[in-house]
Each structure stands twice: as structure tokens, then as C-alpha cells.
CSV table of C-alpha atoms and ligand atoms in Angstrom, one decimal:
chain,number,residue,atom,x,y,z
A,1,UNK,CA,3.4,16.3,-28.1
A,2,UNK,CA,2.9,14.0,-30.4
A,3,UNK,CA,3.4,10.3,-30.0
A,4,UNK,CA,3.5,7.5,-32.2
A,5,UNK,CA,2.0,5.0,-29.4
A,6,UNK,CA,2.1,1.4,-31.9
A,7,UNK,CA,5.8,1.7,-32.6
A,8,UNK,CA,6.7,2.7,-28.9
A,9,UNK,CA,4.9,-0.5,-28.2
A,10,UNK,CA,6.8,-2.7,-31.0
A,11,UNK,CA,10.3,-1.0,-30.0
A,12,UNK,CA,9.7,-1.4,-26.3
A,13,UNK,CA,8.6,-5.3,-27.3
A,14,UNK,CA,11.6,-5.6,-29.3
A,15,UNK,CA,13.7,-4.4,-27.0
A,16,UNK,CA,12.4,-6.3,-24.0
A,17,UNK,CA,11.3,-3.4,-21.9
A,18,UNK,CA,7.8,-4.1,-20.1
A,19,UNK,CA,5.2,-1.0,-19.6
A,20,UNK,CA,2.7,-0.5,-17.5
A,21,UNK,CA,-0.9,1.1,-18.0
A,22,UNK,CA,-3.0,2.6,-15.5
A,23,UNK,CA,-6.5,2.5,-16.3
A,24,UNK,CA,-9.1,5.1,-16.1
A,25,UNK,CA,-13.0,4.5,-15.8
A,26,UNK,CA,-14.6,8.2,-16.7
A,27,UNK,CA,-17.4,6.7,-14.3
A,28,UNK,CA,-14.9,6.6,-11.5
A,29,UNK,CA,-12.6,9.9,-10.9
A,30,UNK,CA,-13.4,13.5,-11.0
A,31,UNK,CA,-11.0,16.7,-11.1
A,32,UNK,CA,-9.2,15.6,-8.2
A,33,UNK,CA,-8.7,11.9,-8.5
A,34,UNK,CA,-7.6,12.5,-12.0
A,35,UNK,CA,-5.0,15.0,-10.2
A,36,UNK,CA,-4.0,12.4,-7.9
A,37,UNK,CA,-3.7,9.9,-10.3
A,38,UNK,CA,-1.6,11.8,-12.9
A,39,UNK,CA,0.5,12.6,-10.1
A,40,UNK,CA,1.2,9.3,-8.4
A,41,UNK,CA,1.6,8.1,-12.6
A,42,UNK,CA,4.0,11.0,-13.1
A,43,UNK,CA,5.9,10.1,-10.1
A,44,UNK,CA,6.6,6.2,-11.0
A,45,UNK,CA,7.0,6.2,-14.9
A,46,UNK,CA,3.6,5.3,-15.6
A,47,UNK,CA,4.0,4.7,-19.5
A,48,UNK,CA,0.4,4.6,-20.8
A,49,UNK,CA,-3.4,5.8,-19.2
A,50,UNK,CA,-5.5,3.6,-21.0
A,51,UNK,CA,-9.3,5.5,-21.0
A,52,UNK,CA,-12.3,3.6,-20.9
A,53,UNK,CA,-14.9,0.9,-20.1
A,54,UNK,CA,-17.2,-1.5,-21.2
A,55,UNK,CA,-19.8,0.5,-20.3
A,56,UNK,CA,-19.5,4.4,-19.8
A,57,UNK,CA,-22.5,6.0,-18.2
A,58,UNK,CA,-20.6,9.9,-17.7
A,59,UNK,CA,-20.4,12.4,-20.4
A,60,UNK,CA,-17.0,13.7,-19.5
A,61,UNK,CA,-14.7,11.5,-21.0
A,62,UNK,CA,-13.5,14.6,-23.2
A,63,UNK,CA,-12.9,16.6,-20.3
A,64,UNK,CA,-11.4,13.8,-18.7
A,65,UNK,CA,-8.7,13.5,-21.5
A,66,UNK,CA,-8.2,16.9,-21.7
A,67,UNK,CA,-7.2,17.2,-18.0
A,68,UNK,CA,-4.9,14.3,-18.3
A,69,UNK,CA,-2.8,15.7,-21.1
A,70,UNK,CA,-2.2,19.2,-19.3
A,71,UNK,CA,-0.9,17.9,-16.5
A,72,UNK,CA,2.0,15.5,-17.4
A,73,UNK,CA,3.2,14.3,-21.1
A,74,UNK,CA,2.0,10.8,-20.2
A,75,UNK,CA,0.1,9.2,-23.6
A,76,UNK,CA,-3.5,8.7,-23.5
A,77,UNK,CA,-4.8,5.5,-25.1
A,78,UNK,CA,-8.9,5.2,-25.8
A,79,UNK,CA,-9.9,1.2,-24.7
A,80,UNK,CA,-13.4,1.8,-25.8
A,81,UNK,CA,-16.3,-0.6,-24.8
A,82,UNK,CA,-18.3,1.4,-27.0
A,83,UNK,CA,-18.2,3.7,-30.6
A,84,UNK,CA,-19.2,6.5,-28.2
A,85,UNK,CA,-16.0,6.4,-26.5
A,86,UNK,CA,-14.2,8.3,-29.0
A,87,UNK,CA,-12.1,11.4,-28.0
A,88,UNK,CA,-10.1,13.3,-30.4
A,89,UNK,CA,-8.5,14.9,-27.7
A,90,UNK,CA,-6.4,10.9,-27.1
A,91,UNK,CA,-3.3,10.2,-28.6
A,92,UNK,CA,-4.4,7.0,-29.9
A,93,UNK,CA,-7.6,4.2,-30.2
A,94,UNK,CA,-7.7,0.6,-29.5
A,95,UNK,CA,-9.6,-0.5,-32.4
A,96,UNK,CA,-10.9,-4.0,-30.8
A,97,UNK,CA,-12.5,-6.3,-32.8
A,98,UNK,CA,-13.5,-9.3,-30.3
A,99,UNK,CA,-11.9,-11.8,-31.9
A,100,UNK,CA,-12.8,-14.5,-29.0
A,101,UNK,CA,-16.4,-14.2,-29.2
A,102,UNK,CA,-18.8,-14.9,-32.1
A,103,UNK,CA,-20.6,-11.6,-32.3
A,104,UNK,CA,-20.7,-10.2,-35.4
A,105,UNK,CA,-21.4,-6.6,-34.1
A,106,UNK,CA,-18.1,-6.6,-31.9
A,107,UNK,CA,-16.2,-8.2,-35.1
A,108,UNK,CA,-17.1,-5.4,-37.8
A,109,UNK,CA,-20.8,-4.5,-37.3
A,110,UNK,CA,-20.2,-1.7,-35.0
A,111,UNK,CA,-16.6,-1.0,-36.8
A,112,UNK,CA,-18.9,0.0,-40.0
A,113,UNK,CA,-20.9,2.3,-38.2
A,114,UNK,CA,-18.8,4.3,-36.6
A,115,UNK,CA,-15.6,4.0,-39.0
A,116,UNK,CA,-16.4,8.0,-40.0
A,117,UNK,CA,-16.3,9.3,-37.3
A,118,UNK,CA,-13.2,7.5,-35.8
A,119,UNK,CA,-11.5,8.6,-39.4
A,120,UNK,CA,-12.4,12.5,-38.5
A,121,UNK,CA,-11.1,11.9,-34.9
A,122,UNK,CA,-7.1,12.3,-36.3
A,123,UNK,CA,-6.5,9.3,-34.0
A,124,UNK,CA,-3.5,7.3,-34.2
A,125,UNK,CA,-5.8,4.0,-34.6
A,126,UNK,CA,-4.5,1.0,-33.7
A,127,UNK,CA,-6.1,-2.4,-35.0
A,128,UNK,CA,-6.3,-4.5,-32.3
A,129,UNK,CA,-7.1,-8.2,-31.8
A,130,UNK,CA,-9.6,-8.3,-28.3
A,131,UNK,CA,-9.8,-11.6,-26.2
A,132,UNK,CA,-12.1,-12.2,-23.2
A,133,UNK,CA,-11.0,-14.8,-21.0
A,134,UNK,CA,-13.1,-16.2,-17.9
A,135,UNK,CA,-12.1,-14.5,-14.8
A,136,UNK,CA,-14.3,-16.5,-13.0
A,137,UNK,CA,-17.5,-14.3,-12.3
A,138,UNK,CA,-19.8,-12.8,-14.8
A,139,UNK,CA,-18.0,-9.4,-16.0
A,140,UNK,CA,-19.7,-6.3,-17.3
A,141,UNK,CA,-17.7,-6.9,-20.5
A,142,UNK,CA,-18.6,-10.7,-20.6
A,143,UNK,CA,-22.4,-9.2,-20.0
A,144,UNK,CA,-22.2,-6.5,-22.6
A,145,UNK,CA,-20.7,-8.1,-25.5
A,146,UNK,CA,-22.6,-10.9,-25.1
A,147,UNK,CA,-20.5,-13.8,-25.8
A,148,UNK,CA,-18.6,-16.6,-24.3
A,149,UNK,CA,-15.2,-15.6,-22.8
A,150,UNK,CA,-12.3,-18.2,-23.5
A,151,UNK,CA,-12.3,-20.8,-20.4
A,152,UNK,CA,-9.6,-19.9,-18.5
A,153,UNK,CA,-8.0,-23.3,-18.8
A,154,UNK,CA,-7.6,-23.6,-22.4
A,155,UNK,CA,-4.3,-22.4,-23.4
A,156,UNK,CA,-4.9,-23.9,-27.1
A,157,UNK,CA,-8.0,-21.9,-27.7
A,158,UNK,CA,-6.5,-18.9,-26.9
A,159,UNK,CA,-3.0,-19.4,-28.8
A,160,UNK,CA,-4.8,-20.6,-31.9
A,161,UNK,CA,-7.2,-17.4,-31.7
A,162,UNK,CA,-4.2,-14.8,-31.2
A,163,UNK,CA,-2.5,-16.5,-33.9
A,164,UNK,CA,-5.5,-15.8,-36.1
A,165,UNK,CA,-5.8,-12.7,-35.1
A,166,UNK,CA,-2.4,-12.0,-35.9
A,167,UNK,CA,-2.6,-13.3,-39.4
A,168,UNK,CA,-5.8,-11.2,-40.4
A,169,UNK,CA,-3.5,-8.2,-39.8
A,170,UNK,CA,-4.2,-7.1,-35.9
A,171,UNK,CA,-1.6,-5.0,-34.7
A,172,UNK,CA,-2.1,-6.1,-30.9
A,173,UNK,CA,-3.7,-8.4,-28.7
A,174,UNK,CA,-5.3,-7.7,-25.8
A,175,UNK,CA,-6.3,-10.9,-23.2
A,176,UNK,CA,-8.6,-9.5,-20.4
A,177,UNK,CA,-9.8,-11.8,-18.1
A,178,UNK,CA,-12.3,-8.6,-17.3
A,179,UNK,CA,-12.6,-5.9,-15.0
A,180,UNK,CA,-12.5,-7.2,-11.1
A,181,UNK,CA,-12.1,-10.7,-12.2
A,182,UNK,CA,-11.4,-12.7,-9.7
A,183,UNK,CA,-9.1,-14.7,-11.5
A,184,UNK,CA,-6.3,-12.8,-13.4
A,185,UNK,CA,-5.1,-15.1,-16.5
A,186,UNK,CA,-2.8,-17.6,-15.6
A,187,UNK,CA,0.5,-17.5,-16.8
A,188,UNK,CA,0.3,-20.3,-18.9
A,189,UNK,CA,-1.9,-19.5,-21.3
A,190,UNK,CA,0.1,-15.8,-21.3
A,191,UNK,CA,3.1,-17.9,-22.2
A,192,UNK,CA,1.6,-20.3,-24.9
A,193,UNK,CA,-0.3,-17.1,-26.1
A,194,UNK,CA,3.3,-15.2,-26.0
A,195,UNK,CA,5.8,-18.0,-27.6
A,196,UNK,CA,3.3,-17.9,-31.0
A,197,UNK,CA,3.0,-14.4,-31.9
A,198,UNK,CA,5.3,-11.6,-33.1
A,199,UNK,CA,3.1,-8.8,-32.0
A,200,UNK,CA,2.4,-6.8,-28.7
A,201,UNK,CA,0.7,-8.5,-26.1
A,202,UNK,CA,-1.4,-6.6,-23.5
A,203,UNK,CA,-2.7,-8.3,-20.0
A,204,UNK,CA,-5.3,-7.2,-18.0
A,205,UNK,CA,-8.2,-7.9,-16.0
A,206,UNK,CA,-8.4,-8.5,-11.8
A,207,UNK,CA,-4.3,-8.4,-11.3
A,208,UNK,CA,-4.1,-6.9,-7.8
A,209,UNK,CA,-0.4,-6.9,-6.7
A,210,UNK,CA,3.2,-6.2,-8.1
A,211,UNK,CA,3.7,-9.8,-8.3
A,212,UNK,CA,1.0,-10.4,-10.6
A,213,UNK,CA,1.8,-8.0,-12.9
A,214,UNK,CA,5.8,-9.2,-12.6
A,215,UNK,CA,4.9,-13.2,-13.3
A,216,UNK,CA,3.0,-12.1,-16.1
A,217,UNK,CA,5.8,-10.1,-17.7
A,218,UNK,CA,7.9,-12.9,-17.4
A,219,UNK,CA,5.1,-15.1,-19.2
A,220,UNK,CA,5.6,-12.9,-21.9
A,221,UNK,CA,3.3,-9.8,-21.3
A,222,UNK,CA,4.5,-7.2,-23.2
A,223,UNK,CA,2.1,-4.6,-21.5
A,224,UNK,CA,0.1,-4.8,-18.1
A,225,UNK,CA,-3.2,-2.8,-17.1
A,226,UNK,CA,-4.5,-2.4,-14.0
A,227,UNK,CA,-8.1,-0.2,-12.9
A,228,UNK,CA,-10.1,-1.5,-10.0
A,229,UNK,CA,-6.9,-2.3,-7.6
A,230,UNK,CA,-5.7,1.2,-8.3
A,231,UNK,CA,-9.0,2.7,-7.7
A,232,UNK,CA,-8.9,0.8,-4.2
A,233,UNK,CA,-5.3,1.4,-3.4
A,234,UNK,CA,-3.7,4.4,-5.6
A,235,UNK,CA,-0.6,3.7,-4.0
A,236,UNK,CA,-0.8,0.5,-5.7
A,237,UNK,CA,0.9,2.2,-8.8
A,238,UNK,CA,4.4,2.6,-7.6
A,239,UNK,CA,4.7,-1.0,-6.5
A,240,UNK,CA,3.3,-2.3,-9.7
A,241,UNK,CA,5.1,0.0,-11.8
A,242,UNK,CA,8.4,-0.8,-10.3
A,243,UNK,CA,7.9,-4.5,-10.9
A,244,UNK,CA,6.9,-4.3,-14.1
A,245,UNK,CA,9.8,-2.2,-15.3
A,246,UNK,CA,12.4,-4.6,-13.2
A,247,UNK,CA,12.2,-6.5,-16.7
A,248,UNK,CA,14.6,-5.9,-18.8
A,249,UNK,CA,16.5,-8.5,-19.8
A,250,UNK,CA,15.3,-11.2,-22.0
A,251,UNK,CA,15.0,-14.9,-19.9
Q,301,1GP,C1,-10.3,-4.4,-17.8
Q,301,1GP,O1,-8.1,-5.1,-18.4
Q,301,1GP,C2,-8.8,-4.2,-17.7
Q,301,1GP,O2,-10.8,-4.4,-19.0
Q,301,1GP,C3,-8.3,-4.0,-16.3
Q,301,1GP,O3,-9.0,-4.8,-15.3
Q,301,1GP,O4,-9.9,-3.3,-13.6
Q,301,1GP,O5,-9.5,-5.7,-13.1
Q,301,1GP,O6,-7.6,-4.1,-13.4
Q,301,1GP,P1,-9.0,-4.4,-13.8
């Protein structure tokens, strides 16, 4: 089936309704946590597997994918942390540029390399405006890309970067406080962040619990992703999924 994942997001946005992603690390499942995974996602109205990491060490991100989509109809969105993340068997690819850091190979340098190749893919590509925010700990992405996340207490900053981003032309931004941070992005900056763009916003990065996820869709979180709690506590998907599609109603 084939979806068209950036106006699902801008109708859903439009419309109010929140969605929830579950995140998969290739490093992190085999055939049967994938199964379980799918199933649990099936089961609550999971709305999106985002697929990736900031650093993939595994060579079976392909087969991953491919697993996915034969066992439920859920779409499959790449989040790469790298231009070897690339699967053509997705639905559709988070182009990031890190728009929060001031590395030049993470704005376009690495964009330019592998630009050919993403092209051949058939993706559905989707630009997309990346923001790291402190989560209080060093983070492999914070590590990796080599730049300074956003402090976590400068609402400004952040607003006045997503804006940016959204008048170069990004279709999206993402704010990720990083994977297993131990301090999920408050809700402030989420809201300052929200009330000053027009496009998708997507949250991620240590939220652990269905309230979390619910306080930041009422900051204006238009998407929330969740990996490392759900690789503790699969069960966790229900819970969060059920908040997060409580929303409905705009407040
Ligand atoms: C990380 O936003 C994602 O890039 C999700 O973070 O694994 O902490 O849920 P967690």
C-alpha cells in the first residue's frame, strides 16, 4: 500500500489528531521482537514505526523493514543517523538537516553525497528541520554529530531556529532531547516552539510514561516517539498510545 506519510501528517495536524511513533533501533530486535512489536503496535493504533539510529552497527535494517511491512499495514518512516540508513523497502525518509548545530556536514555536506542514491530509493522524502536539545547527559546523537544541543532552558533559541527552519522550506521539525535522555523537553519550549510555526512538530527523546507523551501533546506536539522505554517495557505502547490519541479536540 501506498501512503503518502507528509500529508497524513499535515491533515492529522490540521485536524488536531495527535500520532504516536514507536521507534525501532535495527541494533535492538530480531525476528521475534519485531513480531511482538508489530503486534502490540497493531493492537493499539500505533500510527508510525519510525526506523533508525544515530548510530547503526547491524546490517539488517532491510530485512528489518521488510518484516515490518508483511505483517500489519502500519507505515514505516526511515530516521536515519546516517546516509547508510537508507531502505527502499520504507515508505518514506526523514531528510534531517541539523538545523541546531553548526556542522556543515549534518546541514548539506552529507546531503550532497548521498542525494543519488536517496533519489533511486523511490522514497517519499521528506525535508525535515532536525533539533537536538540537552537531555541532560551526553547522547550518542549529541556524540556523533558533534555539536552543541540547544540548552534545555532556552525556549527562544529553539523557537527562533524552528522558525528558520521553517522559512528555508523544511517540511517538519523534529526536537529530540536524544535517545535515553534523562530529561525529555519540557513543555515550554514545546509550546513556544508550537505557537510559531505552521508545520508538523515531532517530540522525542527520554519520554517514559503516558503522561509525558500526553503534556506534550497538549504543548503542541503534533507527533510523539518513543524507543528505549518501549524496549524496557513493550507494554508501554498501549498506555502511551491511548494517551496520545485522547487528543482530539483543540484547547
Ligand atoms: C531518539 O527521539 C528518539 O532519537 C526517541 O528517544 O529512545 O529516548 O524514546 P527515546
Amino acid at each position: 500500500m501506498k501512503h503518502n506519510i507528509y500529508n497524513q501528517f499535515v491533515q492529522k495536524k490540521h485536524a488536531n489528531k495527535k500520532s504516536f511513533a514507536v521507534l525501532i533501533d535495527p541494533d535492538k530486535v530480531d525476528n521475534a521482537s519485531i513480531e511482538q512489536l508489530v503486534g502490540l503496535a497493531t493492537e493499539a493504533n500505533v500510527d508510525y514505526f519510525f526506523v533508525g539510529g544515530s548510530l547503526v552497527i547491524s546490517t539488517h535494517l532491510d530485512d528489518c523493514i521488510r518484516q515490518i511491512k508483511t505483517s500489519c499495514n502500519i507505515p514505516v518512516v526511515l530516521f536515519p543517523g546516517s546516509p547508510s540508513q537508507v531502505s527502499r523497502y520504507a515508505d518514506a525518509l526523514l531528510y534531517l538537516s541539523l538545523i541546531s548545530g553548526r556542522n556543515p556536514e549534518l546541514l548539506i555536506g552529507q546531503h550532497v553525497v548521498s542525494v543519488p542514491f536517496v533519489k533511486k530509493s523511490g522514497l517519499e522524502i521528506i525535508p525535515t528541520g532536525y533539533m537536538v536539545i540537552d537531555g541532560g547527559a551526553p547522547t550518542t546523537v549529541s556524540y556523533i554529530s558533534n555539536a552543541t544541543p540547544i540548552p534545555s532552558d532556552k525556549a527562544d533559541i529553539s523557537m527562533c531556529t524552528a522558525m528558520a527552519g521553517e522559512m528555508l522550506g523544511m517540511k517538519l521539525i523534529y526536537m529530540d532531547a536524544g535517545s535515553g535522555a534523562k530529561k525529555p523537553i519540557t513543555e515550554r519550549m514545546i509550546e513556544k516552539v508550537a505557537q510559531n510555526i505552521e508545520i508538523p512538530l515531532i517530540i522525542g527523546g527520554g519520554i517514559t510514561n503516558a503522561e509525558k507523551a500526553y503534556l506534550n501533546c497538549k504543548a503542541g506536539a503534533d507527533v510523539i516517539v518513543v524507543g528505549n522505554a518501549i524496549e524496557k517495557d513493550p507494554m508501554l505502547i498501549k498506555e502511551i498510545s491511548t494517551a496520545v490519541h485522547s487528543i482530539s479536540v483543540k484547547v
